Amino acid sequence: MMKSLFRPAAGLLVAAAFALPAPAPALAQAARESPAGVMIGPASGLPVPRYVSLKASKAYVRRGPTKEHPVAYIYRRAGEPVEITAEYDNWRRIRDSEGAEGWVWHSLLSGRRTALVAPWSKDPALPIRVSAAEDSRASARLEPKVLVEVRRCDGSWCRVEGDGFDGWIEQERLWGVYPGERFD
């Protein structure tokens, strides 16, 4: 039986308007290359770039890596996937699915993997399948931009779940995992 259509939450991002001039762009600390060829963040020792999610339901994103930099915008949904693109001390430069970038304090982020279902898609709904196969039966259909928890990816398909659905989707239809990325 097909589950009902799931819709994304509204009001994900709130823009902040300030009369302050933008400060000079902050320089991130340089990542180093590991023996395996992966860039490693200088502060965390973890790969950069990498996907994470927002831990807090209210996260201030700043124009630079200090509290003195003005707030550029505010996220209002915990679990939103973001990509860490740089590190500076305890600050992380992040990018969201729409390309907006800014700096957040590291404790506002979580290693929990989430993703958005094809935020670029014009399709009204995309299938979640019972197994990791194109010919597998659809167990649900999700609208673009629906937030999902990513349980694992095999390089082609990802197991995702959320309120009322659990199944597989092609990895290329998710923003929040890299092409070919594998994890359990």
mmCIF file of C-alpha atoms in Angstrom:
data_model
loop_
_atom_site.group_PDB
_atom_site.id
_atom_site.type_symbol
_atom_site.label_atom_id
_atom_site.label_comp_id
_atom_site.label_asym_id
_atom_site.label_seq_id
_atom_site.Cartn_x
_atom_site.Cartn_y
_atom_site.Cartn_z
ATOM 1 C CA MET A 1 0.000 0.000 0.000
ATOM 2 C CA MET A 2 1.371 3.421 -0.991
ATOM 3 C CA LYS A 3 1.780 5.929 1.833
ATOM 4 C CA SER A 4 0.515 9.469 1.503
ATOM 5 C CA LEU A 5 2.551 12.264 -0.006
ATOM 6 C CA PHE A 6 4.938 13.985 2.414
ATOM 7 C CA ARG A 7 5.547 17.717 2.183
ATOM 8 C CA PRO A 8 8.576 19.739 3.324
ATOM 9 C CA ALA A 9 8.353 22.088 6.279
ATOM 10 C CA ALA A 10 8.084 25.785 5.476
ATOM 11 C CA GLY A 11 10.066 28.633 6.974
ATOM 12 C CA LEU A 12 13.487 27.017 6.990
ATOM 13 C CA LEU A 13 15.518 30.163 6.731
ATOM 14 C CA VAL A 14 15.007 33.652 8.092
ATOM 15 C CA ALA A 15 17.100 36.420 6.589
ATOM 16 C CA ALA A 16 18.519 39.076 8.857
ATOM 17 C CA ALA A 17 18.876 42.622 7.597
ATOM 18 C CA PHE A 18 21.603 44.814 9.046
ATOM 19 C CA ALA A 19 22.757 48.316 8.262
ATOM 20 C CA LEU A 20 26.316 47.318 9.159
ATOM 21 C CA PRO A 21 28.861 47.078 6.351
ATOM 22 C CA ALA A 22 30.077 43.584 5.626
ATOM 23 C CA PRO A 23 33.409 42.856 7.316
ATOM 24 C CA ALA A 24 36.374 41.654 5.310
ATOM 25 C CA PRO A 25 36.014 37.955 4.527
ATOM 26 C CA ALA A 26 37.578 35.761 7.189
ATOM 27 C CA LEU A 27 40.314 33.388 6.203
ATOM 28 C CA ALA A 28 39.783 29.764 7.114
ATOM 29 C CA GLN A 29 42.635 27.698 8.456
ATOM 30 C CA ALA A 30 44.143 25.537 5.752
ATOM 31 C CA ALA A 31 43.128 21.892 5.635
ATOM 32 C CA ARG A 32 45.901 19.335 5.199
ATOM 33 C CA GLU A 33 45.900 16.332 2.924
ATOM 34 C CA SER A 34 45.892 12.890 4.534
ATOM 35 C CA PRO A 35 47.962 10.004 3.127
ATOM 36 C CA ALA A 36 44.727 8.726 1.538
ATOM 37 C CA GLY A 37 44.346 12.021 -0.356
ATOM 38 C CA VAL A 38 41.467 13.322 1.793
ATOM 39 C CA MET A 39 41.596 16.913 3.033
ATOM 40 C CA ILE A 40 41.531 17.032 6.841
ATOM 41 C CA GLY A 41 40.216 19.990 8.836
ATOM 42 C CA PRO A 42 42.834 21.647 11.052
ATOM 43 C CA ALA A 43 40.519 22.055 14.060
ATOM 44 C CA SER A 44 38.451 18.838 14.055
ATOM 45 C CA GLY A 45 40.768 16.350 12.358
ATOM 46 C CA LEU A 46 37.759 15.310 10.222
ATOM 47 C CA PRO A 47 37.394 15.450 6.420
ATOM 48 C CA VAL A 48 36.641 18.814 4.781
ATOM 49 C CA PRO A 49 34.285 19.100 3.020
ATOM 50 C CA ARG A 50 31.756 16.861 4.795
ATOM 51 C CA TYR A 51 28.018 16.776 5.366
ATOM 52 C CA VAL A 52 26.532 17.231 8.833
ATOM 53 C CA SER A 53 23.192 18.463 10.145
ATOM 54 C CA LEU A 54 22.044 21.317 12.332
ATOM 55 C CA LYS A 55 21.660 20.230 15.951
ATOM 56 C CA ALA A 56 19.772 23.286 17.166
ATOM 57 C CA SER A 57 16.312 24.415 16.098
ATOM 58 C CA LYS A 58 17.663 27.976 15.987
ATOM 59 C CA ALA A 59 21.125 28.513 14.523
ATOM 60 C CA TYR A 60 22.658 31.923 13.840
ATOM 61 C CA VAL A 61 24.842 31.952 10.739
ATOM 62 C CA ARG A 62 27.440 34.719 10.775
ATOM 63 C CA ARG A 63 29.403 36.430 8.033
ATOM 64 C CA GLY A 64 32.702 35.420 9.631
ATOM 65 C CA PRO A 65 34.103 33.130 12.342
ATOM 66 C CA THR A 66 33.627 35.324 15.422
ATOM 67 C CA LYS A 67 30.684 36.579 17.455
ATOM 68 C CA GLU A 68 31.686 40.086 16.370
ATOM 69 C CA HIS A 69 30.672 39.300 12.780
ATOM 70 C CA PRO A 70 27.044 40.161 12.030
ATOM 71 C CA VAL A 71 24.381 37.493 11.687
ATOM 72 C CA ALA A 72 23.687 36.846 8.011
ATOM 73 C CA TYR A 73 20.639 34.618 8.531
ATOM 74 C CA ILE A 74 19.021 32.225 10.992
ATOM 75 C CA TYR A 75 18.096 28.563 10.511
ATOM 76 C CA ARG A 76 14.955 27.466 12.304
ATOM 77 C CA ARG A 77 14.855 23.716 11.718
ATOM 78 C CA ALA A 78 16.985 21.148 13.531
ATOM 79 C CA GLY A 79 18.213 18.352 11.288
ATOM 80 C CA GLU A 80 18.740 20.522 8.212
ATOM 81 C CA PRO A 81 21.692 19.095 6.225
ATOM 82 C CA VAL A 82 24.638 21.423 5.618
ATOM 83 C CA GLU A 83 28.089 20.957 4.147
ATOM 84 C CA ILE A 84 31.139 22.036 6.136
ATOM 85 C CA THR A 85 33.487 23.710 3.661
ATOM 86 C CA ALA A 86 36.106 25.146 6.047
ATOM 87 C CA GLU A 87 37.138 25.342 9.702
ATOM 88 C CA TYR A 88 38.548 28.106 11.850
ATOM 89 C CA ASP A 89 39.130 27.258 15.514
ATOM 90 C CA ASN A 90 35.660 26.217 16.821
ATOM 91 C CA TRP A 91 33.825 27.779 13.883
ATOM 92 C CA ARG A 92 32.665 25.942 10.764
ATOM 93 C CA ARG A 93 31.871 27.531 7.419
ATOM 94 C CA ILE A 94 28.746 25.836 6.075
ATOM 95 C CA ARG A 95 26.808 25.800 2.818
ATOM 96 C CA ASP A 96 23.162 24.807 2.482
ATOM 97 C CA SER A 97 21.256 23.231 -0.407
ATOM 98 C CA GLU A 98 20.530 26.653 -1.910
ATOM 99 C CA GLY A 99 24.205 27.666 -1.855
ATOM 100 C CA ALA A 100 23.997 30.121 1.072
ATOM 101 C CA GLU A 101 27.214 30.177 3.105
ATOM 102 C CA GLY A 102 28.234 31.429 6.514
ATOM 103 C CA TRP A 103 29.910 30.527 9.797
ATOM 104 C CA VAL A 104 28.405 28.686 12.784
ATOM 105 C CA TRP A 105 29.775 27.615 16.151
ATOM 106 C CA HIS A 106 30.740 23.915 16.010
ATOM 107 C CA SER A 107 28.402 22.835 18.835
ATOM 108 C CA LEU A 108 25.370 23.827 16.724
ATOM 109 C CA LEU A 109 26.214 20.982 14.324
ATOM 110 C CA SER A 110 25.694 17.232 14.588
ATOM 111 C CA GLY A 111 27.312 14.295 12.821
ATOM 112 C CA ARG A 112 23.814 12.829 12.320
ATOM 113 C CA ARG A 113 23.297 12.316 8.598
ATOM 114 C CA THR A 114 20.235 13.839 7.034
ATOM 115 C CA ALA A 115 19.422 14.874 3.482
ATOM 116 C CA LEU A 116 16.873 16.741 1.408
ATOM 117 C CA VAL A 117 15.056 14.840 -1.307
ATOM 118 C CA ALA A 118 16.031 16.373 -4.668
ATOM 119 C CA PRO A 119 15.586 20.077 -3.814
ATOM 120 C CA TRP A 120 16.337 20.881 -7.491
ATOM 121 C CA SER A 121 13.641 18.556 -8.849
ATOM 122 C CA LYS A 122 10.545 19.735 -10.717
ATOM 123 C CA ASP A 123 8.883 16.325 -10.209
ATOM 124 C CA PRO A 124 5.859 16.539 -7.911
ATOM 125 C CA ALA A 125 6.986 13.444 -5.956
ATOM 126 C CA LEU A 126 9.833 10.934 -5.952
ATOM 127 C CA PRO A 127 9.514 7.242 -5.000
ATOM 128 C CA ILE A 128 10.923 5.645 -1.872
ATOM 129 C CA ARG A 129 11.409 1.981 -2.706
ATOM 130 C CA VAL A 130 11.096 -1.188 -0.620
ATOM 131 C CA SER A 131 14.590 -2.323 -1.673
ATOM 132 C CA ALA A 132 17.600 -0.800 -3.419
ATOM 133 C CA ALA A 133 16.468 -1.527 -6.967
ATOM 134 C CA GLU A 134 14.819 0.557 -9.682
ATOM 135 C CA ASP A 135 12.202 -2.152 -10.266
ATOM 136 C CA SER A 136 11.382 -2.458 -6.561
ATOM 137 C CA ARG A 137 7.888 -1.510 -5.407
ATOM 138 C CA ALA A 138 7.430 2.082 -4.177
ATOM 139 C CA SER A 139 6.488 2.265 -0.495
ATOM 140 C CA ALA A 140 6.038 6.057 -0.398
ATOM 141 C CA ARG A 141 6.358 9.154 -2.546
ATOM 142 C CA LEU A 142 8.083 12.272 -1.245
ATOM 143 C CA GLU A 143 7.964 15.818 -2.539
ATOM 144 C CA PRO A 144 11.237 17.601 -3.276
ATOM 145 C CA LYS A 145 12.885 19.217 -0.222
ATOM 146 C CA VAL A 146 11.465 16.710 2.283
ATOM 147 C CA LEU A 147 13.956 16.164 5.120
ATOM 148 C CA VAL A 148 15.007 12.519 5.594
ATOM 149 C CA GLU A 149 17.312 10.671 7.996
ATOM 150 C CA VAL A 150 19.986 8.796 6.062
ATOM 151 C CA ARG A 151 20.748 5.428 7.653
ATOM 152 C CA ARG A 152 23.250 4.124 5.103
ATOM 153 C CA CYS A 153 24.435 4.481 1.522
ATOM 154 C CA ASP A 154 26.023 1.844 -0.709
ATOM 155 C CA GLY A 155 27.354 4.231 -3.364
ATOM 156 C CA SER A 156 24.214 4.077 -5.530
ATOM 157 C CA TRP A 157 21.251 3.837 -3.136
ATOM 158 C CA CYS A 158 20.570 5.212 0.341
ATOM 159 C CA ARG A 159 18.298 3.872 3.060
ATOM 160 C CA VAL A 160 16.206 6.750 4.380
ATOM 161 C CA GLU A 161 13.458 7.139 6.920
ATOM 162 C CA GLY A 162 11.186 9.710 8.438
ATOM 163 C CA ASP A 163 7.739 10.078 9.945
ATOM 164 C CA GLY A 164 5.690 7.355 8.282
ATOM 165 C CA PHE A 165 8.202 6.127 5.699
ATOM 166 C CA ASP A 166 11.272 3.891 5.506
ATOM 167 C CA GLY A 167 12.943 2.707 2.321
ATOM 168 C CA TRP A 168 15.517 3.276 -0.401
ATOM 169 C CA ILE A 169 16.123 6.150 -2.817
ATOM 170 C CA GLU A 170 18.745 6.661 -5.511
ATOM 171 C CA GLN A 171 21.733 8.416 -3.969
ATOM 172 C CA GLU A 172 21.836 11.013 -6.753
ATOM 173 C CA ARG A 173 18.379 12.242 -5.655
ATOM 174 C CA LEU A 174 19.618 13.392 -2.237
ATOM 175 C CA TRP A 175 21.314 16.623 -1.191
ATOM 176 C CA GLY A 176 23.366 15.721 1.858
ATOM 177 C CA VAL A 177 25.423 12.780 0.578
ATOM 178 C CA TYR A 178 28.236 12.753 -1.968
ATOM 179 C CA PRO A 179 28.043 10.798 -5.242
ATOM 180 C CA GLY A 180 29.441 7.330 -4.646
ATOM 181 C CA GLU A 181 29.761 7.888 -0.873
ATOM 182 C CA ARG A 182 29.419 4.740 1.241
ATOM 183 C CA PHE A 183 28.617 4.525 4.932
ATOM 184 C CA ASP A 184 26.625 2.452 7.427
#
